[in-house]
Amino acid sequence: MKPLLLVFPGMERLAAALAAELDAERAPVALHRFPDGETLVALPPDLDGRDAALLVGLRDPDRQALALRFAAVTARELGARRVGLIAPYMAYMRQDARFAPGQAVSAPIFARFLEEGVDWLTTLDPHLHRIPSLDALFSIPARRAVAAPAIARWVAANVPDAALLGPDGESGQWVREAARLAGLPFEVLTKRRSGDFEVTLSAPSARLARTHTPVVVDDIASSGRTMARAVALLREAGARAPVCVVTHAIFAGDALEVIMAAGAARVVSTTSLPHPTNAIEIAPQLAAETRALGWGAAPEG
Ligand code: R5P
């Protein structure tokens, strides 16, 4: 019996690509929202002995996470042999410290919540900064796919005269690797955030900005203000219109409009979260890490 991807609404395109990579079948996770805000989850009724994986986009994590847990428990009750989670975007990873007295440190709390429901998980470039690795966060098998090679290939093919720019120290890990793989120069700025929509960045190097096409690379565009500020500073430094590349296309509210209005030539994203900017396919990387966890392999003994 082929393994089964249980697909949350919105993730159908990535599900099709993953199913082809993993030789898996697909079935929708049906969500019904009651008028009072509760959610009813429904799965295919017979999962007896099957390897199942939930494919979830956590763009709206507070709404999705409870449904995810209901689905995971239900899959086990319906007989699934093992239940995994493929969550290309791992929410809540940025709150990895108590930045002010009394704050929740959400990353490990959310990790506990997820791992109580599933046997393993695969994600893509989680925002690991003060927490060194997925293994330091999860006690279930957890693997991290990496977008840098796909980003490097896309940049090399589409912006051959690029210089990569990371808007903050946290983006340095992805920018350095993509630049190394594409053989391109790079620069990493420093950022200070004073509010959800207020960020200050250090000035980019005018020389690099004038001799190359800047490509701003970050893992997440949420409010879009980090990307927009980087774009604005590059334009002020005399650069041509920058291209923006983001791994997880959250783009809350007016984020995309704000980035374009700042002077971006183009914004593209990986297929981690469905969005009109999707241009960089990451299904092969997610499938490889999922296979490495033994998903779909015949039961032992
Ligand atoms: C933070 O360190 C992340 O790498 C992103 O730079 C950040 O989440 C972007 O947030 P926003 O789009 O709200 O500025």
Short mmCIF file of C-alpha atoms and ligand atoms in Angstrom, two decimals:
data_model
loop_
_atom_site.label_atom_id
_atom_site.label_comp_id
_atom_site.label_asym_id
_atom_site.label_seq_id
_atom_site.Cartn_x
_atom_site.Cartn_y
_atom_site.Cartn_z
CA MET A 1 0.00 0.00 0.00
CA LYS A 2 1.36 3.40 -0.97
CA PRO A 3 1.95 5.97 1.76
CA LEU A 4 -0.68 8.68 2.04
CA LEU A 5 -0.29 12.44 2.14
CA LEU A 6 -3.11 14.03 4.13
CA VAL A 7 -3.32 17.47 2.59
CA PHE A 8 -4.52 20.57 4.41
CA PRO A 9 -6.46 23.15 2.38
CA GLY A 10 -4.22 25.36 0.28
CA MET A 11 -1.36 22.85 0.06
CA GLU A 12 -2.69 20.96 -2.99
CA ARG A 13 -0.03 22.13 -5.48
CA LEU A 14 2.90 21.21 -3.25
CA ALA A 15 1.09 17.95 -2.39
CA ALA A 16 0.96 17.00 -6.08
CA ALA A 17 4.69 17.64 -6.48
CA LEU A 18 5.55 15.75 -3.28
CA ALA A 19 3.29 12.81 -4.14
CA ALA A 20 5.12 12.43 -7.45
CA GLU A 21 8.52 12.60 -5.72
CA LEU A 22 7.51 10.15 -2.98
CA ASP A 23 5.27 7.80 -4.99
CA ALA A 24 2.52 8.57 -2.48
CA GLU A 25 -1.24 8.92 -2.70
CA ARG A 26 -3.06 12.07 -1.60
CA ALA A 27 -6.27 12.73 0.28
CA PRO A 28 -7.69 16.02 1.54
CA VAL A 29 -8.03 16.92 5.20
CA ALA A 30 -11.53 18.43 5.27
CA LEU A 31 -11.96 21.33 7.69
CA HIS A 32 -15.39 22.65 8.59
CA ARG A 33 -15.48 25.94 10.52
CA PHE A 34 -18.55 26.20 12.71
CA PRO A 35 -20.13 29.64 13.19
CA ASP A 36 -18.66 29.80 16.70
CA GLY A 37 -15.10 29.35 15.39
CA GLU A 38 -14.58 25.69 16.29
CA THR A 39 -13.20 23.36 13.61
CA LEU A 40 -14.38 19.91 12.60
CA VAL A 41 -11.65 17.80 11.00
CA ALA A 42 -12.45 14.86 8.71
CA LEU A 43 -10.00 12.34 7.20
CA PRO A 44 -10.47 9.37 4.86
CA PRO A 45 -12.12 6.78 7.14
CA ASP A 46 -9.76 3.84 6.60
CA LEU A 47 -6.08 4.42 7.30
CA ASP A 48 -5.47 0.92 8.55
CA GLY A 49 -1.77 0.05 8.51
CA ARG A 50 -0.85 2.97 6.26
CA ASP A 51 2.02 5.36 6.58
CA ALA A 52 0.46 8.83 6.67
CA ALA A 53 1.89 12.33 6.68
CA LEU A 54 0.03 15.57 7.26
CA LEU A 55 1.05 18.32 4.82
CA VAL A 56 0.31 21.64 6.47
CA GLY A 57 1.04 25.27 5.69
CA LEU A 58 1.35 27.12 8.97
CA ARG A 59 0.86 30.62 7.54
CA ASP A 60 -2.02 31.16 10.01
CA PRO A 61 -0.63 29.00 12.81
CA ASP A 62 -3.08 29.70 15.58
CA ARG A 63 -5.95 28.47 13.40
CA GLN A 64 -4.05 25.60 11.79
CA ALA A 65 -2.27 24.09 14.78
CA LEU A 66 -5.31 22.79 16.64
CA ALA A 67 -6.73 21.26 13.44
CA LEU A 68 -3.33 19.67 12.83
CA ARG A 69 -3.40 18.05 16.25
CA PHE A 70 -6.99 16.83 15.78
CA ALA A 71 -5.98 15.35 12.41
CA ALA A 72 -2.88 13.64 13.84
CA VAL A 73 -4.76 11.99 16.71
CA THR A 74 -7.59 10.96 14.38
CA ALA A 75 -5.18 9.42 11.85
CA ARG A 76 -3.79 7.21 14.59
CA GLU A 77 -7.29 6.26 15.79
CA LEU A 78 -8.18 5.30 12.20
CA GLY A 79 -5.27 2.86 12.12
CA ALA A 80 -2.37 4.73 10.53
CA ARG A 81 0.89 2.89 11.19
CA ARG A 82 2.94 6.05 11.58
CA VAL A 83 1.81 9.66 11.32
CA GLY A 84 4.32 12.28 10.25
CA LEU A 85 4.18 15.99 9.64
CA ILE A 86 5.49 17.82 6.60
CA ALA A 87 5.37 21.50 7.56
CA PRO A 88 7.59 23.40 5.11
CA TYR A 89 7.11 26.55 7.15
CA MET A 90 7.64 25.95 10.86
CA ALA A 91 5.79 28.69 12.71
CA TYR A 92 6.78 30.26 16.02
CA MET A 93 10.51 29.63 15.59
CA ARG A 94 11.42 33.32 15.84
CA GLN A 95 10.30 33.55 19.48
CA ASP A 96 13.27 31.48 20.64
CA ALA A 97 14.11 33.57 23.73
CA ARG A 98 12.42 35.70 26.38
CA PHE A 99 13.12 39.08 24.80
CA ALA A 100 11.30 40.91 27.62
CA PRO A 101 10.42 39.77 31.13
CA GLY A 102 7.29 37.64 31.25
CA GLN A 103 7.20 36.67 27.58
CA ALA A 104 6.52 33.09 26.49
CA VAL A 105 9.41 31.35 24.73
CA SER A 106 7.10 30.00 22.03
CA ALA A 107 9.51 27.90 19.91
CA PRO A 108 10.02 25.01 22.39
CA ILE A 109 6.41 25.16 23.59
CA PHE A 110 5.13 24.87 20.01
CA ALA A 111 7.62 22.07 19.34
CA ARG A 112 6.27 20.08 22.33
CA PHE A 113 2.72 20.64 21.06
CA LEU A 114 3.61 19.28 17.61
CA GLU A 115 5.64 16.31 18.70
CA GLU A 116 2.94 15.08 21.06
CA GLY A 117 0.79 14.48 17.95
CA VAL A 118 3.15 13.04 15.34
CA ASP A 119 5.95 10.48 15.03
CA TRP A 120 8.33 12.51 12.86
CA LEU A 121 8.50 15.76 10.96
CA THR A 122 10.13 17.41 7.97
CA THR A 123 10.47 21.15 7.52
CA LEU A 124 12.35 23.66 5.35
CA ASP A 125 14.94 26.08 6.72
CA PRO A 126 13.32 26.65 10.09
CA HIS A 127 14.30 29.94 11.74
CA LEU A 128 16.99 28.42 13.97
CA HIS A 129 19.02 31.16 15.52
CA ARG A 130 19.55 30.91 19.25
CA ILE A 131 18.40 27.26 19.11
CA PRO A 132 21.23 25.48 17.25
CA SER A 133 19.38 22.62 15.55
CA LEU A 134 16.07 20.80 15.13
CA ASP A 135 17.43 18.04 17.35
CA ALA A 136 17.82 20.55 20.17
CA LEU A 137 14.14 21.41 19.80
CA PHE A 138 12.38 18.11 19.02
CA SER A 139 12.69 14.71 20.62
CA ILE A 140 11.01 12.98 17.63
CA PRO A 141 13.01 12.41 14.41
CA ALA A 142 13.04 15.78 12.64
CA ARG A 143 14.78 16.73 9.41
CA ARG A 144 15.48 20.05 7.79
CA ALA A 145 15.38 20.59 4.04
CA VAL A 146 17.54 23.42 2.74
CA ALA A 147 16.46 25.99 0.14
CA ALA A 148 19.87 27.58 -0.55
CA PRO A 149 20.80 25.29 -3.50
CA ALA A 150 17.45 25.94 -5.22
CA ILE A 151 17.72 29.68 -4.51
CA ALA A 152 21.29 29.72 -5.83
CA ARG A 153 20.21 27.98 -9.04
CA TRP A 154 17.29 30.38 -9.51
CA VAL A 155 19.47 33.46 -8.97
CA ALA A 156 22.25 32.19 -11.26
CA ALA A 157 19.72 31.51 -14.02
CA ASN A 158 17.64 34.68 -13.63
CA VAL A 159 19.96 37.37 -12.25
CA PRO A 160 23.47 36.41 -13.44
CA ASP A 161 25.01 39.74 -12.34
CA ALA A 162 23.56 39.46 -8.83
CA ALA A 163 25.06 40.44 -5.49
CA LEU A 164 23.13 38.83 -2.65
CA LEU A 165 22.09 40.88 0.33
CA GLY A 166 20.92 39.56 3.69
CA PRO A 167 18.94 42.18 5.59
CA ASP A 168 19.99 40.95 9.05
CA GLY A 169 22.43 38.68 10.83
CA GLU A 170 19.87 35.88 11.02
CA SER A 171 19.62 35.76 7.22
CA GLY A 172 23.43 35.44 6.98
CA GLN A 173 23.38 31.64 7.11
CA TRP A 174 21.16 31.37 3.99
CA VAL A 175 22.71 34.25 2.07
CA ARG A 176 26.29 33.02 2.56
CA GLU A 177 25.41 29.52 1.38
CA ALA A 178 23.39 30.65 -1.65
CA ALA A 179 26.17 33.09 -2.63
CA ARG A 180 28.84 30.38 -2.25
CA LEU A 181 26.86 27.93 -4.39
CA ALA A 182 26.15 30.52 -7.10
CA GLY A 183 29.68 31.97 -6.96
CA LEU A 184 28.32 35.48 -6.32
CA PRO A 185 29.33 38.28 -3.91
CA PHE A 186 27.20 38.95 -0.88
CA GLU A 187 26.71 41.33 2.01
CA VAL A 188 24.81 40.96 5.28
CA LEU A 189 23.33 44.00 7.01
CA THR A 190 22.38 44.45 10.65
CA LYS A 191 18.83 45.11 11.78
CA ARG A 192 17.15 46.64 14.78
CA ARG A 193 13.43 46.05 15.17
CA SER A 194 11.47 48.45 17.35
CA GLY A 195 7.96 47.25 16.50
CA ASP A 196 5.95 44.92 14.25
CA PHE A 197 6.24 47.40 11.39
CA GLU A 198 9.37 49.35 12.39
CA VAL A 199 12.84 48.15 11.40
CA THR A 200 16.14 49.98 10.99
CA LEU A 201 18.89 48.45 8.83
CA SER A 202 22.55 49.34 8.44
CA ALA A 203 23.48 50.92 5.10
CA PRO A 204 24.40 48.58 2.21
CA SER A 205 27.72 49.05 0.45
CA ALA A 206 27.25 51.60 -2.34
CA ARG A 207 29.98 49.98 -4.47
CA LEU A 208 28.32 46.55 -4.59
CA ALA A 209 24.90 48.13 -5.07
CA ARG A 210 26.09 50.01 -8.16
CA THR A 211 28.05 47.24 -9.87
CA HIS A 212 25.60 44.36 -9.45
CA THR A 213 21.85 43.74 -9.42
CA PRO A 214 20.97 43.38 -5.75
CA VAL A 215 19.05 40.27 -4.73
CA VAL A 216 17.68 40.53 -1.20
CA VAL A 217 17.36 37.06 0.35
CA ASP A 218 15.52 36.32 3.58
CA ASP A 219 13.82 33.30 5.09
CA ILE A 220 10.53 35.01 5.92
CA ALA A 221 8.61 38.03 4.69
CA SER A 222 5.92 38.57 7.29
CA SER A 223 4.95 42.25 7.54
CA GLY A 224 7.37 42.76 4.63
CA ARG A 225 8.96 45.73 6.38
CA THR A 226 12.44 44.14 6.56
CA MET A 227 12.49 43.49 2.80
CA ALA A 228 10.96 46.88 2.03
CA ARG A 229 13.55 48.72 4.11
CA ALA A 230 16.40 46.82 2.44
CA VAL A 231 14.98 47.65 -0.99
CA ALA A 232 14.58 51.34 -0.08
CA LEU A 233 18.16 51.59 1.24
CA LEU A 234 19.53 49.95 -1.90
CA ARG A 235 17.63 52.40 -4.12
CA GLU A 236 18.94 55.30 -1.99
CA ALA A 237 22.48 53.94 -2.50
CA GLY A 238 22.00 54.14 -6.27
CA ALA A 239 21.31 50.47 -6.95
CA ARG A 240 19.12 49.25 -9.79
CA ALA A 241 15.74 47.84 -8.75
CA PRO A 242 16.42 44.86 -6.44
CA VAL A 243 15.00 41.38 -6.81
CA CYS A 244 13.66 39.89 -3.56
CA VAL A 245 13.81 36.16 -2.79
CA VAL A 246 12.04 34.75 0.22
CA THR A 247 11.82 31.16 1.41
CA HIS A 248 8.51 31.32 3.30
CA ALA A 249 5.98 33.59 1.59
CA ILE A 250 3.86 34.67 4.51
CA PHE A 251 3.20 38.21 3.19
CA ALA A 252 0.73 39.29 5.87
CA GLY A 253 -1.64 42.13 5.00
CA ASP A 254 -0.09 44.66 2.61
CA ALA A 255 3.45 43.18 2.80
CA LEU A 256 3.88 42.51 -0.91
CA GLU A 257 2.52 45.93 -1.92
CA VAL A 258 4.87 47.65 0.53
CA ILE A 259 7.91 45.80 -0.87
CA MET A 260 6.97 46.63 -4.46
CA ALA A 261 6.25 50.27 -3.53
CA ALA A 262 9.73 50.53 -1.98
CA GLY A 263 11.17 49.89 -5.45
CA ALA A 264 11.60 46.12 -5.89
CA ALA A 265 11.77 44.89 -9.48
CA ARG A 266 10.36 41.49 -8.61
CA VAL A 267 9.56 39.33 -5.58
CA VAL A 268 9.84 35.54 -5.79
CA SER A 269 9.43 32.79 -3.23
CA THR A 270 9.89 29.07 -2.84
CA THR A 271 6.86 26.79 -2.95
CA SER A 272 6.98 26.34 0.85
CA LEU A 273 3.72 28.28 1.25
CA PRO A 274 1.33 28.79 -1.66
CA HIS A 275 1.52 32.36 -3.01
CA PRO A 276 1.44 34.12 -6.39
CA THR A 277 5.19 34.83 -6.00
CA ASN A 278 6.09 31.10 -5.91
CA ALA A 279 8.85 30.45 -8.44
CA ILE A 280 11.38 28.15 -6.76
CA GLU A 281 10.33 24.52 -6.37
CA ILE A 282 11.33 22.89 -3.08
CA ALA A 283 9.37 19.61 -3.30
CA PRO A 284 12.49 17.55 -4.21
CA GLN A 285 14.35 18.76 -1.10
CA LEU A 286 11.39 18.12 1.20
CA ALA A 287 10.86 14.69 -0.37
CA ALA A 288 14.52 13.76 0.11
CA GLU A 289 14.42 14.59 3.83
CA THR A 290 11.09 12.77 4.20
CA ARG A 291 12.50 9.67 2.52
CA ALA A 292 15.52 9.85 4.81
CA LEU A 293 13.14 9.34 7.74
CA GLY A 294 12.04 6.02 6.22
CA TRP A 295 8.59 7.25 5.26
CA GLY A 296 6.78 4.74 3.11
CA ALA A 297 9.33 1.99 3.72
CA ALA A 298 7.89 -1.48 4.31
CA PRO A 299 7.28 -2.35 8.01
CA GLU A 300 10.08 -4.35 9.62
CA GLY A 301 9.74 -8.01 10.55
C1 R5P B 1 13.80 37.61 11.19
O1 R5P B 1 14.92 37.57 11.66
C2 R5P B 1 13.47 36.99 9.88
O2 R5P B 1 14.60 36.44 9.28
C3 R5P B 1 12.83 38.00 8.94
O3 R5P B 1 13.77 39.00 8.62
C4 R5P B 1 11.65 38.64 9.57
O4 R5P B 1 10.81 37.66 10.12
C5 R5P B 1 10.89 39.44 8.56
O5 R5P B 1 9.81 40.02 9.20
P1 R5P B 1 9.01 41.22 8.56
O6 R5P B 1 8.62 40.84 7.17
O7 R5P B 1 7.81 41.37 9.45
O8 R5P B 1 9.88 42.41 8.61
#
